[in-house]
Amino acid sequence: MIIKVDRNYLEINSIKELIYSKKPSENCDLEFVDPPDFHLNKFFYKQIGKYHRWVDRLTWNDQSWITYVEDSKVKTYVLKEKDDLIGYFEQIFHYQKKSCEIAYFGILKEYYGKKYGGFLLSEAIKNSFINGIDKVWLHTCSLDHKYALKNYQARGMKIFKSETINLNIN
């Protein structure tokens, strides 16, 4: 079956444009995953992605995951409340272009509607700029969480490209 999917590319070009969302709980903390742990990336990708048709990496073997997370351009952060996992984001830095792609971003379903998404995105954008980047970008689509686009725009990101694609969902 073929379905139409709307995809938007968004960017933010200065930390001054960031509309920061404050921490939803004093007990939540963002942690940089160092050393890289492909199990965390794989866990979040599968758990968050099963609701949003993230399928690209489902065929990856462990070595593919390891190679990806150990790439020096890739950084992963995890949001926790005490010892409970809440969400994550993966950044891919393109240092020569002075840009950073937020490649994957999301929170676990049980934390929807509790303001973690806005805080996590604020931290992803802030951390990108702290690393000497001039542009942070990502893409989202109509298969993502129904408030994903709204969250990105609420943090100050602007759409720079939109398209509709046909997706075969057999």
JSON list of C-alpha atoms in Angstrom, two decimals:
[
{"chain": "A", "resi": 1, "resn": "MET", "atom": "CA", "xyz": [0.00, 0.00, 0.00]},
{"chain": "A", "resi": 2, "resn": "ILE", "atom": "CA", "xyz": [1.23, 3.49, -0.88]},
{"chain": "A", "resi": 3, "resn": "ILE", "atom": "CA", "xyz": [0.57, 6.38, 1.51]},
{"chain": "A", "resi": 4, "resn": "LYS", "atom": "CA", "xyz": [1.38, 10.08, 1.18]},
{"chain": "A", "resi": 5, "resn": "VAL", "atom": "CA", "xyz": [3.75, 11.41, 3.83]},
{"chain": "A", "resi": 6, "resn": "ASP", "atom": "CA", "xyz": [4.43, 15.09, 4.44]},
{"chain": "A", "resi": 7, "resn": "ARG", "atom": "CA", "xyz": [8.04, 15.78, 5.38]},
{"chain": "A", "resi": 8, "resn": "ASN", "atom": "CA", "xyz": [9.39, 19.06, 6.76]},
{"chain": "A", "resi": 9, "resn": "TYR", "atom": "CA", "xyz": [13.01, 20.11, 7.20]},
{"chain": "A", "resi": 10, "resn": "LEU", "atom": "CA", "xyz": [13.60, 22.62, 9.99]},
{"chain": "A", "resi": 11, "resn": "GLU", "atom": "CA", "xyz": [16.59, 24.66, 11.12]},
{"chain": "A", "resi": 12, "resn": "ILE", "atom": "CA", "xyz": [17.72, 27.11, 13.74]},
{"chain": "A", "resi": 13, "resn": "ASN", "atom": "CA", "xyz": [20.74, 29.31, 13.05]},
{"chain": "A", "resi": 14, "resn": "SER", "atom": "CA", "xyz": [21.64, 30.84, 16.39]},
{"chain": "A", "resi": 15, "resn": "ILE", "atom": "CA", "xyz": [21.37, 29.94, 20.03]},
{"chain": "A", "resi": 16, "resn": "LYS", "atom": "CA", "xyz": [19.74, 33.38, 20.41]},
{"chain": "A", "resi": 17, "resn": "GLU", "atom": "CA", "xyz": [16.77, 32.03, 18.41]},
{"chain": "A", "resi": 18, "resn": "LEU", "atom": "CA", "xyz": [16.27, 29.14, 20.86]},
{"chain": "A", "resi": 19, "resn": "ILE", "atom": "CA", "xyz": [13.05, 29.36, 22.86]},
{"chain": "A", "resi": 20, "resn": "TYR", "atom": "CA", "xyz": [14.13, 27.27, 25.80]},
{"chain": "A", "resi": 21, "resn": "SER", "atom": "CA", "xyz": [11.75, 24.90, 27.56]},
{"chain": "A", "resi": 22, "resn": "LYS", "atom": "CA", "xyz": [12.63, 24.49, 31.19]},
{"chain": "A", "resi": 23, "resn": "LYS", "atom": "CA", "xyz": [13.32, 21.26, 33.01]},
{"chain": "A", "resi": 24, "resn": "PRO", "atom": "CA", "xyz": [10.03, 19.49, 33.78]},
{"chain": "A", "resi": 25, "resn": "SER", "atom": "CA", "xyz": [11.36, 17.90, 36.96]},
{"chain": "A", "resi": 26, "resn": "GLU", "atom": "CA", "xyz": [14.30, 18.56, 39.26]},
{"chain": "A", "resi": 27, "resn": "ASN", "atom": "CA", "xyz": [15.03, 14.84, 39.18]},
{"chain": "A", "resi": 28, "resn": "CYS", "atom": "CA", "xyz": [15.62, 14.60, 35.44]},
{"chain": "A", "resi": 29, "resn": "ASP", "atom": "CA", "xyz": [19.08, 14.89, 33.97]},
{"chain": "A", "resi": 30, "resn": "LEU", "atom": "CA", "xyz": [20.60, 14.73, 30.53]},
{"chain": "A", "resi": 31, "resn": "GLU", "atom": "CA", "xyz": [23.60, 12.42, 30.17]},
{"chain": "A", "resi": 32, "resn": "PHE", "atom": "CA", "xyz": [26.10, 12.24, 27.34]},
{"chain": "A", "resi": 33, "resn": "VAL", "atom": "CA", "xyz": [26.63, 8.58, 26.47]},
{"chain": "A", "resi": 34, "resn": "ASP", "atom": "CA", "xyz": [30.40, 8.16, 26.76]},
{"chain": "A", "resi": 35, "resn": "PRO", "atom": "CA", "xyz": [31.68, 5.67, 25.91]},
{"chain": "A", "resi": 36, "resn": "PRO", "atom": "CA", "xyz": [29.09, 5.04, 23.18]},
{"chain": "A", "resi": 37, "resn": "ASP", "atom": "CA", "xyz": [26.68, 2.19, 23.92]},
{"chain": "A", "resi": 38, "resn": "PHE", "atom": "CA", "xyz": [24.91, 0.87, 20.85]},
{"chain": "A", "resi": 39, "resn": "HIS", "atom": "CA", "xyz": [22.43, -0.99, 23.07]},
{"chain": "A", "resi": 40, "resn": "LEU", "atom": "CA", "xyz": [20.95, 2.35, 24.22]},
{"chain": "A", "resi": 41, "resn": "ASN", "atom": "CA", "xyz": [20.62, 3.72, 20.69]},
{"chain": "A", "resi": 42, "resn": "LYS", "atom": "CA", "xyz": [19.10, 0.46, 19.48]},
{"chain": "A", "resi": 43, "resn": "PHE", "atom": "CA", "xyz": [16.68, 0.33, 22.43]},
{"chain": "A", "resi": 44, "resn": "PHE", "atom": "CA", "xyz": [15.39, 3.88, 21.91]},
{"chain": "A", "resi": 45, "resn": "TYR", "atom": "CA", "xyz": [15.25, 3.50, 18.14]},
{"chain": "A", "resi": 46, "resn": "LYS", "atom": "CA", "xyz": [13.04, 0.41, 18.45]},
{"chain": "A", "resi": 47, "resn": "GLN", "atom": "CA", "xyz": [10.88, 1.58, 21.37]},
{"chain": "A", "resi": 48, "resn": "ILE", "atom": "CA", "xyz": [10.17, 5.07, 20.06]},
{"chain": "A", "resi": 49, "resn": "GLY", "atom": "CA", "xyz": [10.28, 4.14, 16.40]},
{"chain": "A", "resi": 50, "resn": "LYS", "atom": "CA", "xyz": [7.66, 1.40, 16.57]},
{"chain": "A", "resi": 51, "resn": "TYR", "atom": "CA", "xyz": [5.00, 4.12, 16.86]},
{"chain": "A", "resi": 52, "resn": "HIS", "atom": "CA", "xyz": [6.39, 6.29, 14.05]},
{"chain": "A", "resi": 53, "resn": "ARG", "atom": "CA", "xyz": [7.50, 3.87, 11.34]},
{"chain": "A", "resi": 54, "resn": "TRP", "atom": "CA", "xyz": [11.25, 4.09, 12.00]},
{"chain": "A", "resi": 55, "resn": "VAL", "atom": "CA", "xyz": [12.33, 1.12, 9.92]},
{"chain": "A", "resi": 56, "resn": "ASP", "atom": "CA", "xyz": [15.68, 2.01, 8.27]},
{"chain": "A", "resi": 57, "resn": "ARG", "atom": "CA", "xyz": [17.84, 0.49, 11.00]},
{"chain": "A", "resi": 58, "resn": "LEU", "atom": "CA", "xyz": [15.76, -2.58, 11.83]},
{"chain": "A", "resi": 59, "resn": "THR", "atom": "CA", "xyz": [17.97, -4.62, 9.50]},
{"chain": "A", "resi": 60, "resn": "TRP", "atom": "CA", "xyz": [21.20, -3.46, 11.15]},
{"chain": "A", "resi": 61, "resn": "ASN", "atom": "CA", "xyz": [23.29, -6.10, 12.88]},
{"chain": "A", "resi": 62, "resn": "ASP", "atom": "CA", "xyz": [25.19, -5.28, 16.08]},
{"chain": "A", "resi": 63, "resn": "GLN", "atom": "CA", "xyz": [28.36, -4.39, 14.16]},
{"chain": "A", "resi": 64, "resn": "SER", "atom": "CA", "xyz": [26.44, -1.81, 12.09]},
{"chain": "A", "resi": 65, "resn": "TRP", "atom": "CA", "xyz": [25.13, -0.24, 15.30]},
{"chain": "A", "resi": 66, "resn": "ILE", "atom": "CA", "xyz": [28.61, -0.23, 16.86]},
{"chain": "A", "resi": 67, "resn": "THR", "atom": "CA", "xyz": [30.18, 1.36, 13.77]},
{"chain": "A", "resi": 68, "resn": "TYR", "atom": "CA", "xyz": [27.52, 4.06, 13.75]},
{"chain": "A", "resi": 69, "resn": "VAL", "atom": "CA", "xyz": [27.63, 5.04, 17.44]},
{"chain": "A", "resi": 70, "resn": "GLU", "atom": "CA", "xyz": [31.43, 5.00, 17.54]},
{"chain": "A", "resi": 71, "resn": "ASP", "atom": "CA", "xyz": [31.74, 7.45, 14.65]},
{"chain": "A", "resi": 72, "resn": "SER", "atom": "CA", "xyz": [33.37, 10.59, 16.07]},
{"chain": "A", "resi": 73, "resn": "LYS", "atom": "CA", "xyz": [30.73, 12.79, 14.39]},
{"chain": "A", "resi": 74, "resn": "VAL", "atom": "CA", "xyz": [27.89, 11.04, 16.26]},
{"chain": "A", "resi": 75, "resn": "LYS", "atom": "CA", "xyz": [26.93, 12.00, 19.80]},
{"chain": "A", "resi": 76, "resn": "THR", "atom": "CA", "xyz": [24.11, 10.46, 21.83]},
{"chain": "A", "resi": 77, "resn": "TYR", "atom": "CA", "xyz": [22.42, 11.94, 24.88]},
{"chain": "A", "resi": 78, "resn": "VAL", "atom": "CA", "xyz": [19.91, 10.24, 27.16]},
{"chain": "A", "resi": 79, "resn": "LEU", "atom": "CA", "xyz": [17.33, 11.90, 29.39]},
{"chain": "A", "resi": 80, "resn": "LYS", "atom": "CA", "xyz": [16.71, 10.13, 32.69]},
{"chain": "A", "resi": 81, "resn": "GLU", "atom": "CA", "xyz": [14.61, 10.72, 35.76]},
{"chain": "A", "resi": 82, "resn": "LYS", "atom": "CA", "xyz": [16.60, 9.17, 38.57]},
{"chain": "A", "resi": 83, "resn": "ASP", "atom": "CA", "xyz": [17.39, 5.76, 36.98]},
{"chain": "A", "resi": 84, "resn": "ASP", "atom": "CA", "xyz": [14.41, 5.69, 34.59]},
{"chain": "A", "resi": 85, "resn": "LEU", "atom": "CA", "xyz": [15.04, 6.24, 30.90]},
{"chain": "A", "resi": 86, "resn": "ILE", "atom": "CA", "xyz": [12.82, 8.93, 29.34]},
{"chain": "A", "resi": 87, "resn": "GLY", "atom": "CA", "xyz": [14.21, 9.76, 25.90]},
{"chain": "A", "resi": 88, "resn": "TYR", "atom": "CA", "xyz": [17.22, 10.42, 23.76]},
{"chain": "A", "resi": 89, "resn": "PHE", "atom": "CA", "xyz": [18.67, 12.25, 20.80]},
{"chain": "A", "resi": 90, "resn": "GLU", "atom": "CA", "xyz": [21.44, 11.52, 18.34]},
{"chain": "A", "resi": 91, "resn": "GLN", "atom": "CA", "xyz": [23.43, 14.34, 16.80]},
{"chain": "A", "resi": 92, "resn": "ILE", "atom": "CA", "xyz": [25.54, 14.07, 13.67]},
{"chain": "A", "resi": 93, "resn": "PHE", "atom": "CA", "xyz": [28.07, 16.89, 13.49]},
{"chain": "A", "resi": 94, "resn": "HIS", "atom": "CA", "xyz": [29.25, 18.19, 10.14]},
{"chain": "A", "resi": 95, "resn": "TYR", "atom": "CA", "xyz": [32.11, 20.31, 11.44]},
{"chain": "A", "resi": 96, "resn": "GLN", "atom": "CA", "xyz": [33.33, 21.55, 8.04]},
{"chain": "A", "resi": 97, "resn": "LYS", "atom": "CA", "xyz": [29.84, 22.89, 7.29]},
{"chain": "A", "resi": 98, "resn": "LYS", "atom": "CA", "xyz": [29.45, 24.08, 10.90]},
{"chain": "A", "resi": 99, "resn": "SER", "atom": "CA", "xyz": [26.12, 22.27, 11.07]},
{"chain": "A", "resi": 100, "resn": "CYS", "atom": "CA", "xyz": [24.57, 19.59, 13.20]},
{"chain": "A", "resi": 101, "resn": "GLU", "atom": "CA", "xyz": [21.74, 17.26, 12.31]},
{"chain": "A", "resi": 102, "resn": "ILE", "atom": "CA", "xyz": [19.51, 15.99, 15.08]},
{"chain": "A", "resi": 103, "resn": "ALA", "atom": "CA", "xyz": [19.24, 12.61, 13.42]},
{"chain": "A", "resi": 104, "resn": "TYR", "atom": "CA", "xyz": [16.92, 10.90, 15.89]},
{"chain": "A", "resi": 105, "resn": "PHE", "atom": "CA", "xyz": [14.99, 12.38, 18.77]},
{"chain": "A", "resi": 106, "resn": "GLY", "atom": "CA", "xyz": [12.19, 11.14, 20.96]},
{"chain": "A", "resi": 107, "resn": "ILE", "atom": "CA", "xyz": [10.76, 10.19, 24.30]},
{"chain": "A", "resi": 108, "resn": "LEU", "atom": "CA", "xyz": [9.23, 6.94, 25.45]},
{"chain": "A", "resi": 109, "resn": "LYS", "atom": "CA", "xyz": [5.44, 6.79, 25.17]},
{"chain": "A", "resi": 110, "resn": "GLU", "atom": "CA", "xyz": [4.81, 6.73, 28.92]},
{"chain": "A", "resi": 111, "resn": "TYR", "atom": "CA", "xyz": [6.36, 10.23, 29.16]},
{"chain": "A", "resi": 112, "resn": "TYR", "atom": "CA", "xyz": [4.20, 11.87, 26.46]},
{"chain": "A", "resi": 113, "resn": "GLY", "atom": "CA", "xyz": [2.44, 15.04, 27.56]},
{"chain": "A", "resi": 114, "resn": "LYS", "atom": "CA", "xyz": [4.71, 15.73, 30.53]},
{"chain": "A", "resi": 115, "resn": "LYS", "atom": "CA", "xyz": [6.92, 18.47, 28.99]},
{"chain": "A", "resi": 116, "resn": "TYR", "atom": "CA", "xyz": [9.98, 16.24, 28.55]},
{"chain": "A", "resi": 117, "resn": "GLY", "atom": "CA", "xyz": [10.00, 16.63, 24.77]},
{"chain": "A", "resi": 118, "resn": "GLY", "atom": "CA", "xyz": [10.35, 20.41, 24.86]},
{"chain": "A", "resi": 119, "resn": "PHE", "atom": "CA", "xyz": [13.14, 20.25, 27.41]},
{"chain": "A", "resi": 120, "resn": "LEU", "atom": "CA", "xyz": [14.97, 17.47, 25.54]},
{"chain": "A", "resi": 121, "resn": "LEU", "atom": "CA", "xyz": [14.81, 19.40, 22.25]},
{"chain": "A", "resi": 122, "resn": "SER", "atom": "CA", "xyz": [16.02, 22.58, 23.97]},
{"chain": "A", "resi": 123, "resn": "GLU", "atom": "CA", "xyz": [19.03, 20.67, 25.28]},
{"chain": "A", "resi": 124, "resn": "ALA", "atom": "CA", "xyz": [19.73, 19.10, 21.87]},
{"chain": "A", "resi": 125, "resn": "ILE", "atom": "CA", "xyz": [19.77, 22.51, 20.20]},
{"chain": "A", "resi": 126, "resn": "LYS", "atom": "CA", "xyz": [21.79, 24.15, 22.99]},
{"chain": "A", "resi": 127, "resn": "ASN", "atom": "CA", "xyz": [24.38, 21.34, 22.99]},
{"chain": "A", "resi": 128, "resn": "SER", "atom": "CA", "xyz": [24.78, 21.62, 19.24]},
{"chain": "A", "resi": 129, "resn": "PHE", "atom": "CA", "xyz": [25.58, 25.33, 19.40]},
{"chain": "A", "resi": 130, "resn": "ILE", "atom": "CA", "xyz": [27.95, 24.85, 22.34]},
{"chain": "A", "resi": 131, "resn": "ASN", "atom": "CA", "xyz": [30.01, 22.65, 20.01]},
{"chain": "A", "resi": 132, "resn": "GLY", "atom": "CA", "xyz": [30.72, 25.57, 17.66]},
{"chain": "A", "resi": 133, "resn": "ILE", "atom": "CA", "xyz": [27.91, 24.96, 15.20]},
{"chain": "A", "resi": 134, "resn": "ASP", "atom": "CA", "xyz": [26.14, 27.70, 13.18]},
{"chain": "A", "resi": 135, "resn": "LYS", "atom": "CA", "xyz": [23.12, 25.67, 12.07]},
{"chain": "A", "resi": 136, "resn": "VAL", "atom": "CA", "xyz": [21.08, 22.91, 13.72]},
{"chain": "A", "resi": 137, "resn": "TRP", "atom": "CA", "xyz": [18.62, 21.06, 11.55]},
{"chain": "A", "resi": 138, "resn": "LEU", "atom": "CA", "xyz": [16.37, 18.02, 11.45]},
{"chain": "A", "resi": 139, "resn": "HIS", "atom": "CA", "xyz": [13.49, 16.61, 9.52]},
{"chain": "A", "resi": 140, "resn": "THR", "atom": "CA", "xyz": [10.15, 15.33, 10.68]},
{"chain": "A", "resi": 141, "resn": "CYS", "atom": "CA", "xyz": [7.18, 13.85, 8.92]},
{"chain": "A", "resi": 142, "resn": "SER", "atom": "CA", "xyz": [3.48, 13.21, 9.30]},
{"chain": "A", "resi": 143, "resn": "LEU", "atom": "CA", "xyz": [4.27, 9.74, 10.71]},
{"chain": "A", "resi": 144, "resn": "ASP", "atom": "CA", "xyz": [6.06, 11.25, 13.73]},
{"chain": "A", "resi": 145, "resn": "HIS", "atom": "CA", "xyz": [4.30, 12.20, 16.97]},
{"chain": "A", "resi": 146, "resn": "LYS", "atom": "CA", "xyz": [1.37, 14.52, 16.28]},
{"chain": "A", "resi": 147, "resn": "TYR", "atom": "CA", "xyz": [3.04, 17.33, 18.25]},
{"chain": "A", "resi": 148, "resn": "ALA", "atom": "CA", "xyz": [6.58, 16.88, 16.87]},
{"chain": "A", "resi": 149, "resn": "LEU", "atom": "CA", "xyz": [6.39, 19.72, 14.35]},
{"chain": "A", "resi": 150, "resn": "LYS", "atom": "CA", "xyz": [4.73, 22.00, 16.90]},
{"chain": "A", "resi": 151, "resn": "ASN", "atom": "CA", "xyz": [7.52, 21.28, 19.42]},
{"chain": "A", "resi": 152, "resn": "TYR", "atom": "CA", "xyz": [10.27, 22.04, 16.88]},
{"chain": "A", "resi": 153, "resn": "GLN", "atom": "CA", "xyz": [8.64, 25.33, 15.93]},
{"chain": "A", "resi": 154, "resn": "ALA", "atom": "CA", "xyz": [7.98, 26.24, 19.57]},
{"chain": "A", "resi": 155, "resn": "ARG", "atom": "CA", "xyz": [11.74, 25.98, 20.22]},
{"chain": "A", "resi": 156, "resn": "GLY", "atom": "CA", "xyz": [12.44, 28.51, 17.45]},
{"chain": "A", "resi": 157, "resn": "MET", "atom": "CA", "xyz": [13.11, 26.19, 14.52]},
{"chain": "A", "resi": 158, "resn": "LYS", "atom": "CA", "xyz": [11.86, 27.29, 11.09]},
{"chain": "A", "resi": 159, "resn": "ILE", "atom": "CA", "xyz": [10.81, 25.17, 8.13]},
{"chain": "A", "resi": 160, "resn": "PHE", "atom": "CA", "xyz": [13.22, 25.60, 5.21]},
{"chain": "A", "resi": 161, "resn": "LYS", "atom": "CA", "xyz": [11.92, 22.82, 2.96]},
{"chain": "A", "resi": 162, "resn": "SER", "atom": "CA", "xyz": [8.72, 20.79, 2.68]},
{"chain": "A", "resi": 163, "resn": "GLU", "atom": "CA", "xyz": [7.80, 17.89, 0.45]},
{"chain": "A", "resi": 164, "resn": "THR", "atom": "CA", "xyz": [5.25, 15.14, 0.07]},
{"chain": "A", "resi": 165, "resn": "ILE", "atom": "CA", "xyz": [6.53, 11.67, -0.67]},
{"chain": "A", "resi": 166, "resn": "ASN", "atom": "CA", "xyz": [4.83, 8.40, -1.49]},
{"chain": "A", "resi": 167, "resn": "LEU", "atom": "CA", "xyz": [5.79, 5.66, 0.92]},
{"chain": "A", "resi": 168, "resn": "ASN", "atom": "CA", "xyz": [5.25, 1.98, 0.31]},
{"chain": "A", "resi": 169, "resn": "ILE", "atom": "CA", "xyz": [4.20, 0.44, 3.64]},
{"chain": "A", "resi": 170, "resn": "ASN", "atom": "CA", "xyz": [3.86, -3.22, 2.71]}
]
